[in-house]
CSV table of C-alpha atoms (C1' of nucleotides) in Angstrom, one decimal:
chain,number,residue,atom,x,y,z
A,1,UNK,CA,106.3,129.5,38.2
A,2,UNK,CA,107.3,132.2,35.9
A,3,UNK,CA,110.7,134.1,34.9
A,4,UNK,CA,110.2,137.4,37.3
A,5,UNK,CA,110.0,134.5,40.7
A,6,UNK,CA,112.7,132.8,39.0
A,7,UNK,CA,115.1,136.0,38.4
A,8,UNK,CA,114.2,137.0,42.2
A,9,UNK,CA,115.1,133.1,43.7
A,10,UNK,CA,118.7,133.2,41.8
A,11,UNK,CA,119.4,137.5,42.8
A,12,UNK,CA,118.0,136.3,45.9
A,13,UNK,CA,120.9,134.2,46.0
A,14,UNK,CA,123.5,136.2,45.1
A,15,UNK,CA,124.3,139.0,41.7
A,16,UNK,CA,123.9,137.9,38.3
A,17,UNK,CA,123.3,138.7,35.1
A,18,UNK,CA,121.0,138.2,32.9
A,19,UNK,CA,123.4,135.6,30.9
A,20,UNK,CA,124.0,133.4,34.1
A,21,UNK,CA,120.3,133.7,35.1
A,22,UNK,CA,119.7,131.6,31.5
A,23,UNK,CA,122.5,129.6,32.4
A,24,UNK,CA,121.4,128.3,35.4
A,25,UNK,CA,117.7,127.7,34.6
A,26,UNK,CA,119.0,125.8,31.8
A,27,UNK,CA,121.6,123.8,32.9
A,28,UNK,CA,122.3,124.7,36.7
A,29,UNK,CA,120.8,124.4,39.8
A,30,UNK,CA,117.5,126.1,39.0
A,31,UNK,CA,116.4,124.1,36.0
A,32,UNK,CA,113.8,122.4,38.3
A,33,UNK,CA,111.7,125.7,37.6
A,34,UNK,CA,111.8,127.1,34.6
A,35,UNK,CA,113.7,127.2,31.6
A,36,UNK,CA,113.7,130.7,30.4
A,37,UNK,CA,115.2,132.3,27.5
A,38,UNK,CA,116.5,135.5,26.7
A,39,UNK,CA,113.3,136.7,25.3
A,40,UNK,CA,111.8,136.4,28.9
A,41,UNK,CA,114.7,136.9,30.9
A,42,UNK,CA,115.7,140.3,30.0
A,43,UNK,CA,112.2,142.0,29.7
A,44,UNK,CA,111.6,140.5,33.2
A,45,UNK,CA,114.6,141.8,34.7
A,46,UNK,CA,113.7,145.6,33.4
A,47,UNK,CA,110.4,145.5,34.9
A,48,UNK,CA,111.7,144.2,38.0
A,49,UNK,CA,114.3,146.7,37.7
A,50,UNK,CA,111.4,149.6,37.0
A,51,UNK,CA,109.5,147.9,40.2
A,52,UNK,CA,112.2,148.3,42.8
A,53,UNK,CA,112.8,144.7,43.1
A,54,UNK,CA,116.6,144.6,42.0
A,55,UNK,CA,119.0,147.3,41.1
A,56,UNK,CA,121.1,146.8,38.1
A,57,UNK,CA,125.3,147.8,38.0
A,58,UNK,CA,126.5,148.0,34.5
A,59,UNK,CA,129.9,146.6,34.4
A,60,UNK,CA,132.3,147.8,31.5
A,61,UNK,CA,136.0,146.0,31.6
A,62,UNK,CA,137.8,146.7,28.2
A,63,UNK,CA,138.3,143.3,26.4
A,64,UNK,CA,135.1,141.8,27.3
A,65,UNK,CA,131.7,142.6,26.6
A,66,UNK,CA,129.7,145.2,29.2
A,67,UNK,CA,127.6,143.7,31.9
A,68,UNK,CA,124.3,144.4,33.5
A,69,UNK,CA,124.6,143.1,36.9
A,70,UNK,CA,121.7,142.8,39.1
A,71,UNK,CA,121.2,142.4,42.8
A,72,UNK,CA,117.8,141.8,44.4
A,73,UNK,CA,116.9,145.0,46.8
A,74,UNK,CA,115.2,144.8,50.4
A,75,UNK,CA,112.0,144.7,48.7
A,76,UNK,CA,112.3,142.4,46.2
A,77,UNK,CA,114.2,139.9,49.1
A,78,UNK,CA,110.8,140.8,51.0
A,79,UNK,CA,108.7,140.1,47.9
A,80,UNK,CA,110.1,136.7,46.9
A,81,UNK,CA,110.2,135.1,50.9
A,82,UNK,CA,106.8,136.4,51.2
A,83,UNK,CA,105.7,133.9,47.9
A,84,UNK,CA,107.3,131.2,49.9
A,85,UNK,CA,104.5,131.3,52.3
A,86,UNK,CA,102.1,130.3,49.9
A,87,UNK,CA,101.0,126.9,49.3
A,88,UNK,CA,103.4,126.0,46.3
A,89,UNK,CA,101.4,125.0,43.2
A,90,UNK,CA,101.6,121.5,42.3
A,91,UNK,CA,104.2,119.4,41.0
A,92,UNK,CA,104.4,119.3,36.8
A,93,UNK,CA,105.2,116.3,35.2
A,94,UNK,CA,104.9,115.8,31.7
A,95,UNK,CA,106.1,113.3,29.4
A,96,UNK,CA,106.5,112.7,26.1
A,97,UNK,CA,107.9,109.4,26.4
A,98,UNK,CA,105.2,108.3,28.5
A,99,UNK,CA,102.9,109.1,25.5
A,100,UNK,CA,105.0,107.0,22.9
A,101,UNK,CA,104.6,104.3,25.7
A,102,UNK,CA,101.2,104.7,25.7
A,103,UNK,CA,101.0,103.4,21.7
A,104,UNK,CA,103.7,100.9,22.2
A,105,UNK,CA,101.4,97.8,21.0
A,106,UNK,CA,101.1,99.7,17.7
A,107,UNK,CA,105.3,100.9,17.1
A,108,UNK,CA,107.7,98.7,15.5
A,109,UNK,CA,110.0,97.5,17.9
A,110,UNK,CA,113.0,99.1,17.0
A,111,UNK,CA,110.5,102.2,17.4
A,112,UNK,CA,110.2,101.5,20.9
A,113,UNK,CA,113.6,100.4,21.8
A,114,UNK,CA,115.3,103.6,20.4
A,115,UNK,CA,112.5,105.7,22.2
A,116,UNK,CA,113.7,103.8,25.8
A,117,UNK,CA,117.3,104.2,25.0
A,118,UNK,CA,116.9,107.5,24.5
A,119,UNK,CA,114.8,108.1,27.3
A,120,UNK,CA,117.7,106.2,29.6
A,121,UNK,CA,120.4,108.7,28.1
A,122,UNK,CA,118.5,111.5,29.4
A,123,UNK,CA,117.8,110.3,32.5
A,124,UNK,CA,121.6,109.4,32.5
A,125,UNK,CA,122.4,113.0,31.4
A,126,UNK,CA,120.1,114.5,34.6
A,127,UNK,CA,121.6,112.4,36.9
A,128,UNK,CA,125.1,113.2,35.8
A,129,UNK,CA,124.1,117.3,35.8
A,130,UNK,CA,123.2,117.2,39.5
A,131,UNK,CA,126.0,114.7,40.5
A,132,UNK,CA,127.7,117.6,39.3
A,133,UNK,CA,126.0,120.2,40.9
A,134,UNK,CA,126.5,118.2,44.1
A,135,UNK,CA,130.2,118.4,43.9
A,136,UNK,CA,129.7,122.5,45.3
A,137,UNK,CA,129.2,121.8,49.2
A,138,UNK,CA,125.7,122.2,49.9
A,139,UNK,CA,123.9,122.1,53.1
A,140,UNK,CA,120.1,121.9,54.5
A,141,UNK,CA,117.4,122.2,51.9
A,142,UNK,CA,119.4,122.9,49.2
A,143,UNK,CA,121.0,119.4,49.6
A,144,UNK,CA,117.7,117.8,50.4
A,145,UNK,CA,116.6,119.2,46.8
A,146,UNK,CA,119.7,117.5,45.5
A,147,UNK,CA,119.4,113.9,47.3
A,148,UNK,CA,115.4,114.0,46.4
A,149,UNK,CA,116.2,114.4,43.0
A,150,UNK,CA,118.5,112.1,42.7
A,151,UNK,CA,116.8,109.7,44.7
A,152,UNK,CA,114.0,110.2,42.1
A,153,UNK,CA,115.6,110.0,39.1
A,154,UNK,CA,117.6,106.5,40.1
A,155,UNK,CA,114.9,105.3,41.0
A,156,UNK,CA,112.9,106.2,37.5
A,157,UNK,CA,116.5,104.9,35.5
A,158,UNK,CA,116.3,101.7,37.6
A,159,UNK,CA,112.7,100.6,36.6
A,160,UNK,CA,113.1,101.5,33.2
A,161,UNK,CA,115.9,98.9,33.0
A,162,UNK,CA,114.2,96.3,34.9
A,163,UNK,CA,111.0,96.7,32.6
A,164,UNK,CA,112.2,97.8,29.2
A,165,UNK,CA,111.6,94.4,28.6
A,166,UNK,CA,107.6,94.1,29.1
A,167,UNK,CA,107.8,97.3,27.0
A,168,UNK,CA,109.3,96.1,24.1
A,169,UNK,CA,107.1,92.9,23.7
A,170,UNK,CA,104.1,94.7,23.6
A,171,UNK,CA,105.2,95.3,19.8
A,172,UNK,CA,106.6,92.2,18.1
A,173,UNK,CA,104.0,92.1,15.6
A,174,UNK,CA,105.9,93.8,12.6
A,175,UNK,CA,109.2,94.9,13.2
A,176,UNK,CA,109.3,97.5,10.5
A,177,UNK,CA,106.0,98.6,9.2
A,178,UNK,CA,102.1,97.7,8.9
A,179,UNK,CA,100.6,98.0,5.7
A,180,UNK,CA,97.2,97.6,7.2
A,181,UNK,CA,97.4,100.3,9.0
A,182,UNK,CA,97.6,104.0,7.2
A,183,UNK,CA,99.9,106.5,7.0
A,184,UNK,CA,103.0,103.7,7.4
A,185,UNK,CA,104.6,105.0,4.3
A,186,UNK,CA,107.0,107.1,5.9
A,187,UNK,CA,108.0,104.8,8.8
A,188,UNK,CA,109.4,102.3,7.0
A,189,UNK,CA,112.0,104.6,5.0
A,190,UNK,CA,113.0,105.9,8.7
A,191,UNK,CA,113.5,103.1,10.6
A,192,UNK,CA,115.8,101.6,7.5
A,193,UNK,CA,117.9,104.8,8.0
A,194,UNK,CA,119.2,103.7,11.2
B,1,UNK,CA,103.4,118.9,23.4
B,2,UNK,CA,100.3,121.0,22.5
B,3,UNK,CA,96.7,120.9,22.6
B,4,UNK,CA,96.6,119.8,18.9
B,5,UNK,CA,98.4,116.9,19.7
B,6,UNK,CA,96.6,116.2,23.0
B,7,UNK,CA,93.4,116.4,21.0
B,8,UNK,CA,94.6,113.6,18.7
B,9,UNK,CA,96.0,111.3,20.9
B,10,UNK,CA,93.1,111.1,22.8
B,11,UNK,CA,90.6,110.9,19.5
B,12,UNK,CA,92.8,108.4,18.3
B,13,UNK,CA,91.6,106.0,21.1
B,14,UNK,CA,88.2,106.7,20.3
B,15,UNK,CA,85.2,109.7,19.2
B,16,UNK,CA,85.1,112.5,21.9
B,17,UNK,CA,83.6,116.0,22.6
B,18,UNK,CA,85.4,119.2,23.5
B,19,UNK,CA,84.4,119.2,27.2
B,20,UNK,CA,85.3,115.2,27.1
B,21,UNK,CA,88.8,115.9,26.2
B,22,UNK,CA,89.1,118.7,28.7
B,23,UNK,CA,88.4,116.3,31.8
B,24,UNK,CA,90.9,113.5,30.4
B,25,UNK,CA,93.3,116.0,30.1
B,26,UNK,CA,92.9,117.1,33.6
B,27,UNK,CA,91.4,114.9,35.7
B,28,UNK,CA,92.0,111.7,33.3
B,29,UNK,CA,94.2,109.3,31.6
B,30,UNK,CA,95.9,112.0,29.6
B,31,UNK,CA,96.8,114.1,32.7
B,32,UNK,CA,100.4,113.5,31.9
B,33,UNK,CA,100.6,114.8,28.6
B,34,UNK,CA,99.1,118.7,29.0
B,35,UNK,CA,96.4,120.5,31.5
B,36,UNK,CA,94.5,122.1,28.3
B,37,UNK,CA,91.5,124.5,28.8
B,38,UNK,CA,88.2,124.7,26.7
B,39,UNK,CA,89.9,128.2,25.3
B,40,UNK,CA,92.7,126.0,23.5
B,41,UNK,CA,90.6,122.8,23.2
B,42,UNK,CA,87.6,124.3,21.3
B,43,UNK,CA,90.3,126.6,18.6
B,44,UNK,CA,91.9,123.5,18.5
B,45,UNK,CA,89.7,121.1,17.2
B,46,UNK,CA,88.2,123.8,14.6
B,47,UNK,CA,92.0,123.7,13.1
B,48,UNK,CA,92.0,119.8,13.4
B,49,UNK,CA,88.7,120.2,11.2
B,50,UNK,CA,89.6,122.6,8.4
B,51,UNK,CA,92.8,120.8,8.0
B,52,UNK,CA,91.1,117.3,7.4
B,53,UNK,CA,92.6,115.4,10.5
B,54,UNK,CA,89.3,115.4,12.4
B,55,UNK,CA,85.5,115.3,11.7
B,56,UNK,CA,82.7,116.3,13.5
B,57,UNK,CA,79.2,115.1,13.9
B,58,UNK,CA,76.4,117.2,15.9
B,59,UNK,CA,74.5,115.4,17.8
B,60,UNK,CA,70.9,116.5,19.2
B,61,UNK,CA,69.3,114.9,22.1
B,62,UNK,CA,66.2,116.8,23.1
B,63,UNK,CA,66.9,117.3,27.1
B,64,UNK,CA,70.5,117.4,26.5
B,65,UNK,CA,72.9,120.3,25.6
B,66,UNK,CA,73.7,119.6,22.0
B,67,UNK,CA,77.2,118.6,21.4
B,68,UNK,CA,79.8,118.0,18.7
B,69,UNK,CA,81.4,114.5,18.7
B,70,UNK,CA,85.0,114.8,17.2
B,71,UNK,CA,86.4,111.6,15.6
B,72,UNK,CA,90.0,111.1,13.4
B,73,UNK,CA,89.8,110.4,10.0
B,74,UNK,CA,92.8,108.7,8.3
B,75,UNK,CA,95.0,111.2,7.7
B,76,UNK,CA,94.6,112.3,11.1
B,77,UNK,CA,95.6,108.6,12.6
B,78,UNK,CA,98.5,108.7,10.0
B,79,UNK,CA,99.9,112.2,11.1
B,80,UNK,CA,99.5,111.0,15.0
B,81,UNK,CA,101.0,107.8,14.5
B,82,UNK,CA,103.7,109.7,12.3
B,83,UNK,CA,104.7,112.2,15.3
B,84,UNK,CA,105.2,108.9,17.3
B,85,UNK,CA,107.9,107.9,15.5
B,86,UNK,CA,109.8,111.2,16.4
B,87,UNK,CA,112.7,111.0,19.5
B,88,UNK,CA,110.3,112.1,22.3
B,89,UNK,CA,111.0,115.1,24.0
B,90,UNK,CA,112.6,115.3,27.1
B,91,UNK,CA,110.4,114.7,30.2
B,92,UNK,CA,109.6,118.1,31.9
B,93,UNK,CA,109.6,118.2,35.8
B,94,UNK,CA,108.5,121.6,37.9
B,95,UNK,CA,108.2,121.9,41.2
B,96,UNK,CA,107.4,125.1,42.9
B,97,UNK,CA,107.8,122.9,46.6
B,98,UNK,CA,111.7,122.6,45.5
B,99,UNK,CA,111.8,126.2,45.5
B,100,UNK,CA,110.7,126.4,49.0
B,101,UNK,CA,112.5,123.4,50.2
B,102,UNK,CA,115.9,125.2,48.7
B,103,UNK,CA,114.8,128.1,50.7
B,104,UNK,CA,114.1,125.9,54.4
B,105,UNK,CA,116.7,127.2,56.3
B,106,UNK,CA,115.3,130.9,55.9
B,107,UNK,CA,111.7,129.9,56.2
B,108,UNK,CA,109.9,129.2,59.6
B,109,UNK,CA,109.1,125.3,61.1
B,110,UNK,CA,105.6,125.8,60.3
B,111,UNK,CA,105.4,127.0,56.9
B,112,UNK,CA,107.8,124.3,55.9
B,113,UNK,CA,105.7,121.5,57.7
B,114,UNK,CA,102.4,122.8,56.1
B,115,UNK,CA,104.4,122.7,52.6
B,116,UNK,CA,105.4,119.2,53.4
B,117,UNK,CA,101.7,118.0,54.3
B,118,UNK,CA,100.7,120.1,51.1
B,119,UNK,CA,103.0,118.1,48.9
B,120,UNK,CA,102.0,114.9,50.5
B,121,UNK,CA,98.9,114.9,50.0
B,122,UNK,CA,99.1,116.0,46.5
B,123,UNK,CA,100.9,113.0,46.0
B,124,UNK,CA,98.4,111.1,47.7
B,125,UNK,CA,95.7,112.4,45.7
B,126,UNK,CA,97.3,111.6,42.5
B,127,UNK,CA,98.2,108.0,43.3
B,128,UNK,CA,94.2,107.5,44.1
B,129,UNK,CA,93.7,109.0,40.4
B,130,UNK,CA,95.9,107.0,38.8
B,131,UNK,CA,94.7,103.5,40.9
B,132,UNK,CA,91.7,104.2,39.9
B,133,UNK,CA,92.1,104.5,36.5
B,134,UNK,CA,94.6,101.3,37.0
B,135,UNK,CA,90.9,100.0,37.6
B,136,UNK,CA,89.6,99.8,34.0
B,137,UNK,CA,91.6,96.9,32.6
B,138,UNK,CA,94.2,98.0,30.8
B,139,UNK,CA,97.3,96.1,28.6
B,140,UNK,CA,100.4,96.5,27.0
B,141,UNK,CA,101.4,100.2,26.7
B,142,UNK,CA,98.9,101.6,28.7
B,143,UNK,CA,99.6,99.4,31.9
B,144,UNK,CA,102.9,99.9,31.7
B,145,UNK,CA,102.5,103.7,31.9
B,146,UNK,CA,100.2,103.5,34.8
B,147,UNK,CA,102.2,101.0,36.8
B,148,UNK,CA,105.7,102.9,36.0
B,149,UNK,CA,103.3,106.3,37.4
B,150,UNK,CA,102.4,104.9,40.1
B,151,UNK,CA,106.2,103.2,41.2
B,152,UNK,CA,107.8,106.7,40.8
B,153,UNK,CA,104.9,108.7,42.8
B,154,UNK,CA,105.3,105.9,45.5
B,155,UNK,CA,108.3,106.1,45.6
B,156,UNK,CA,108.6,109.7,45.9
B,157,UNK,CA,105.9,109.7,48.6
B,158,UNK,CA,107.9,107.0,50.9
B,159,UNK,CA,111.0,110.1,50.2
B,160,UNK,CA,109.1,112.8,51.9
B,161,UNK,CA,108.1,110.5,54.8
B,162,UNK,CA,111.3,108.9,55.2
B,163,UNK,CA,113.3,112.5,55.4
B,164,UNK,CA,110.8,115.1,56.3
B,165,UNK,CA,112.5,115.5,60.2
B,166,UNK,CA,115.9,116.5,58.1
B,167,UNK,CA,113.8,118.7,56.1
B,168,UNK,CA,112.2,120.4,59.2
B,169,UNK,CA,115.1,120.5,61.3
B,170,UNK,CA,116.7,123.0,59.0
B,171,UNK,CA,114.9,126.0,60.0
B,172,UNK,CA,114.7,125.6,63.8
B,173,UNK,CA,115.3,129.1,64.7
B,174,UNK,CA,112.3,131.3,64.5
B,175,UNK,CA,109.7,129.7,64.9
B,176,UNK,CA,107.3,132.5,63.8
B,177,UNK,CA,109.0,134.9,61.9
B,178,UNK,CA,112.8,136.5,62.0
B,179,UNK,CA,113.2,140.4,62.8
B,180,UNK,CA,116.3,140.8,61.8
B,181,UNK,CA,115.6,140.2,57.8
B,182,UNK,CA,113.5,142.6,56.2
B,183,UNK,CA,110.0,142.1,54.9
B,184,UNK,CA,109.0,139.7,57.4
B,185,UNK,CA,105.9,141.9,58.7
B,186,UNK,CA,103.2,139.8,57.1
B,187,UNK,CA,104.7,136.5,58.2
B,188,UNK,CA,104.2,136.5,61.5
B,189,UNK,CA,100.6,137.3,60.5
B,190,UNK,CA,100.1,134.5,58.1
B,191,UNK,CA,101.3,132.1,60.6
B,192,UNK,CA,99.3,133.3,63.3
B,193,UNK,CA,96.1,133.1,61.2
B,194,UNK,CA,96.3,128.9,61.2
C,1,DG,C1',139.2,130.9,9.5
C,2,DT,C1',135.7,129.2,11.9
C,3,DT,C1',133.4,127.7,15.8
C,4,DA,C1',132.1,128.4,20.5
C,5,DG,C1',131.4,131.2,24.4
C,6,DC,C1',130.3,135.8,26.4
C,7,DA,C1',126.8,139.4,26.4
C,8,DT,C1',122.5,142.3,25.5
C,9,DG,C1',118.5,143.3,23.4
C,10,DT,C1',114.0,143.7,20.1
C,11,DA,C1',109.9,142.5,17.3
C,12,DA,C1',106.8,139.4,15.5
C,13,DA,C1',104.4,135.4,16.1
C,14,DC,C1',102.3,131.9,18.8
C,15,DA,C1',100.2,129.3,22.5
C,16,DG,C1',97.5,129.4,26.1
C,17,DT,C1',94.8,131.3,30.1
C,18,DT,C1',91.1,134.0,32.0
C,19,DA,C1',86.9,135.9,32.0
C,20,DC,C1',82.8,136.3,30.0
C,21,DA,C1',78.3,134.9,27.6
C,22,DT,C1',74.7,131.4,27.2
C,23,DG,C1',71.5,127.9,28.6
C,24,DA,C1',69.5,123.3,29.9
C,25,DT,C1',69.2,119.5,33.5
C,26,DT,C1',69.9,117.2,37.7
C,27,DG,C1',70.5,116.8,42.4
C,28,DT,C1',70.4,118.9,47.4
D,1,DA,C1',66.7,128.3,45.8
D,2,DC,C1',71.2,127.0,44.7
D,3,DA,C1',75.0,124.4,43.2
D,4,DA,C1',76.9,121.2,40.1
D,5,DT,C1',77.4,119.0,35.7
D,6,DC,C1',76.9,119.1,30.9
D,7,DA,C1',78.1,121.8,26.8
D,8,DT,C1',80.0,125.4,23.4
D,9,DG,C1',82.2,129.3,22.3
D,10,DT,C1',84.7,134.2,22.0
D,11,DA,C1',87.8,138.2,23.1
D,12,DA,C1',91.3,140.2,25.5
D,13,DC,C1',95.3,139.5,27.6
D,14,DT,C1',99.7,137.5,29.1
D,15,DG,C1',103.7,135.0,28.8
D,16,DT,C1',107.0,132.9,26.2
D,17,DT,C1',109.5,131.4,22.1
D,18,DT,C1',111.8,132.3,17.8
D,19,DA,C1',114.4,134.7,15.0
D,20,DC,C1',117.0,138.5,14.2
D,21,DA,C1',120.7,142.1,15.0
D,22,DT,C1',125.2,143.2,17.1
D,23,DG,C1',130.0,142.5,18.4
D,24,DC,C1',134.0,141.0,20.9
D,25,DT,C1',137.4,137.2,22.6
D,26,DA,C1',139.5,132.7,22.9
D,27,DA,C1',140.4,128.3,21.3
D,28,DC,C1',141.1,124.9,17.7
DNA sequence: GTTAGCATGTAAACAGTTACATGATTGT
DNA sequence: ACAATCATGTAACTGTTTACATGCTAAC
């Protein structure tokens, strides 16, 4: 999904700006999606602006910076229910950690275990963000978003606990560095600095 | 994580083509890392070349499109193996069916059930992938990826079946389309037309 | 006095997709 | 005859990120 169908699903929602628009694919409720920056958010929300799909209220109170706030028009409102009927694209996954995990037999151990810690802090982190998000009292599908992903991500947290194990003793070979293998030089030096 | 990486990873595990690393980056065991296409995989590997991290061999077998086997040279296993050792990134999950479940109670029965089968049998499709990759037999690193895949897509799967009625039974008011919000003319239509 | 948060915006650079061009072989 | 698979590559385009520029307020 790209920035314009994620402007329109949070004005679609309610008035924002183009601050709480980053805000909330970044941290709130719409991070799911996408995680825009300004560089796409504001160029997005002129063009939908120049389309007719929002209208834009410039808000000046002295003491605080002015404010561009936009509201999604009839047509836009038309424009983004009528993407819902389409067959939403696939589900995205991607993982990093999954690729580290992938070359476990040839890390260090303390390689590994610091690359599943950290991958159970952010998992941690997640799960704390939409406990939060939950607090606001949600109902219908919003709140089955919520539950899923939280029954999800749980569920990820609780089998990386119950197998870190397996993980880790795929490496016990060296627990530093190789020096059979090339390009070790560095490792060494950065797993001392821990 | 980029092409360039992609295209390592995967020549790190053994001597590929172009058009091999574009169907194990979409179809195959590298489908979790990034869905690349032969316009970023061929610039790519040229880079990978000039910069010494890959090398290339033509090969020419009358009756057979020629083609150019990449394989990594040392430096090329030693900057792969280096970028390991780096804190993954965070997992990335998108999902454009979120959207529309956030959006159920505005959104008619039937395009919510037909987004429901969609999903689940994406699912489904992917678990078949991935068991039959599980097929090959695999160890240490790699099994663990595939059988910590396949536990979270399950799981997810037993989700939507479990709580699809709560998910349907959010929009039971229209059961075609709503004349009283705007933009609903080609609804109806798209409805009708299954 | 310095950091963090609020707030908008632009320009250059980069990554990646799409569409096109080419052409042989194998299977239906 | 037609489609699919194998196989490489380029050019134009699009979307997005990064870095920069600006400036005010509130908290520490």
């Amino acid at each position: 999904m790209n920035v314009r169908t994620l402007c329109l699903a949070i004005l679609f929602a309610g008035e924002a700006t183009g601050y709480e628009i980053k805000k909330l694919s970044t941290e709130g409720e719409y991070a799911y999606f996408v995680d825009a920056s300004f560089g796409s958010i504001y160029p997005a929300l002129d063009r939908l602006e120049r389309e007719g799909f929002v209208t834009c209220r410039k808000e000046d109170e002295p003491g605080k910076p002015s404010r561009k706030v936009y509201a999604i028009t009839d047509a836009g409102r038309a424009h983004f229910v009528d993407s819902l009927f389409d067959l939403p694209a696939p589900d995205v996954f991607r993982s990093e950690f999954l690729l580290v995990v992938m070359h476990a037999d040839i890390l260090p151990k303390p390689v590994m275990r610091r690359a599943i810690d950290h991958r159970i802090e952010q998992i941690e982190a997640d799960i704390a963000k939409l406990r939060q998000i939950a607090q606001g009292n949600h109902k219908g599908g919003p709140q089955w978003a919520i539950d899923y992903g939280l029954d999800c991500m749980e569920h990820a947290l609780g089998y990386l606990h119950a197998h870190r194990d397996e993980l880790e003793n795929c490496s016990d070979l060296g627990t530093a560095s190789d020096p059979s293998q090339p390009g070790t030089s560095r490792h060494a030096a950065r797993i001392a600095a821990e």
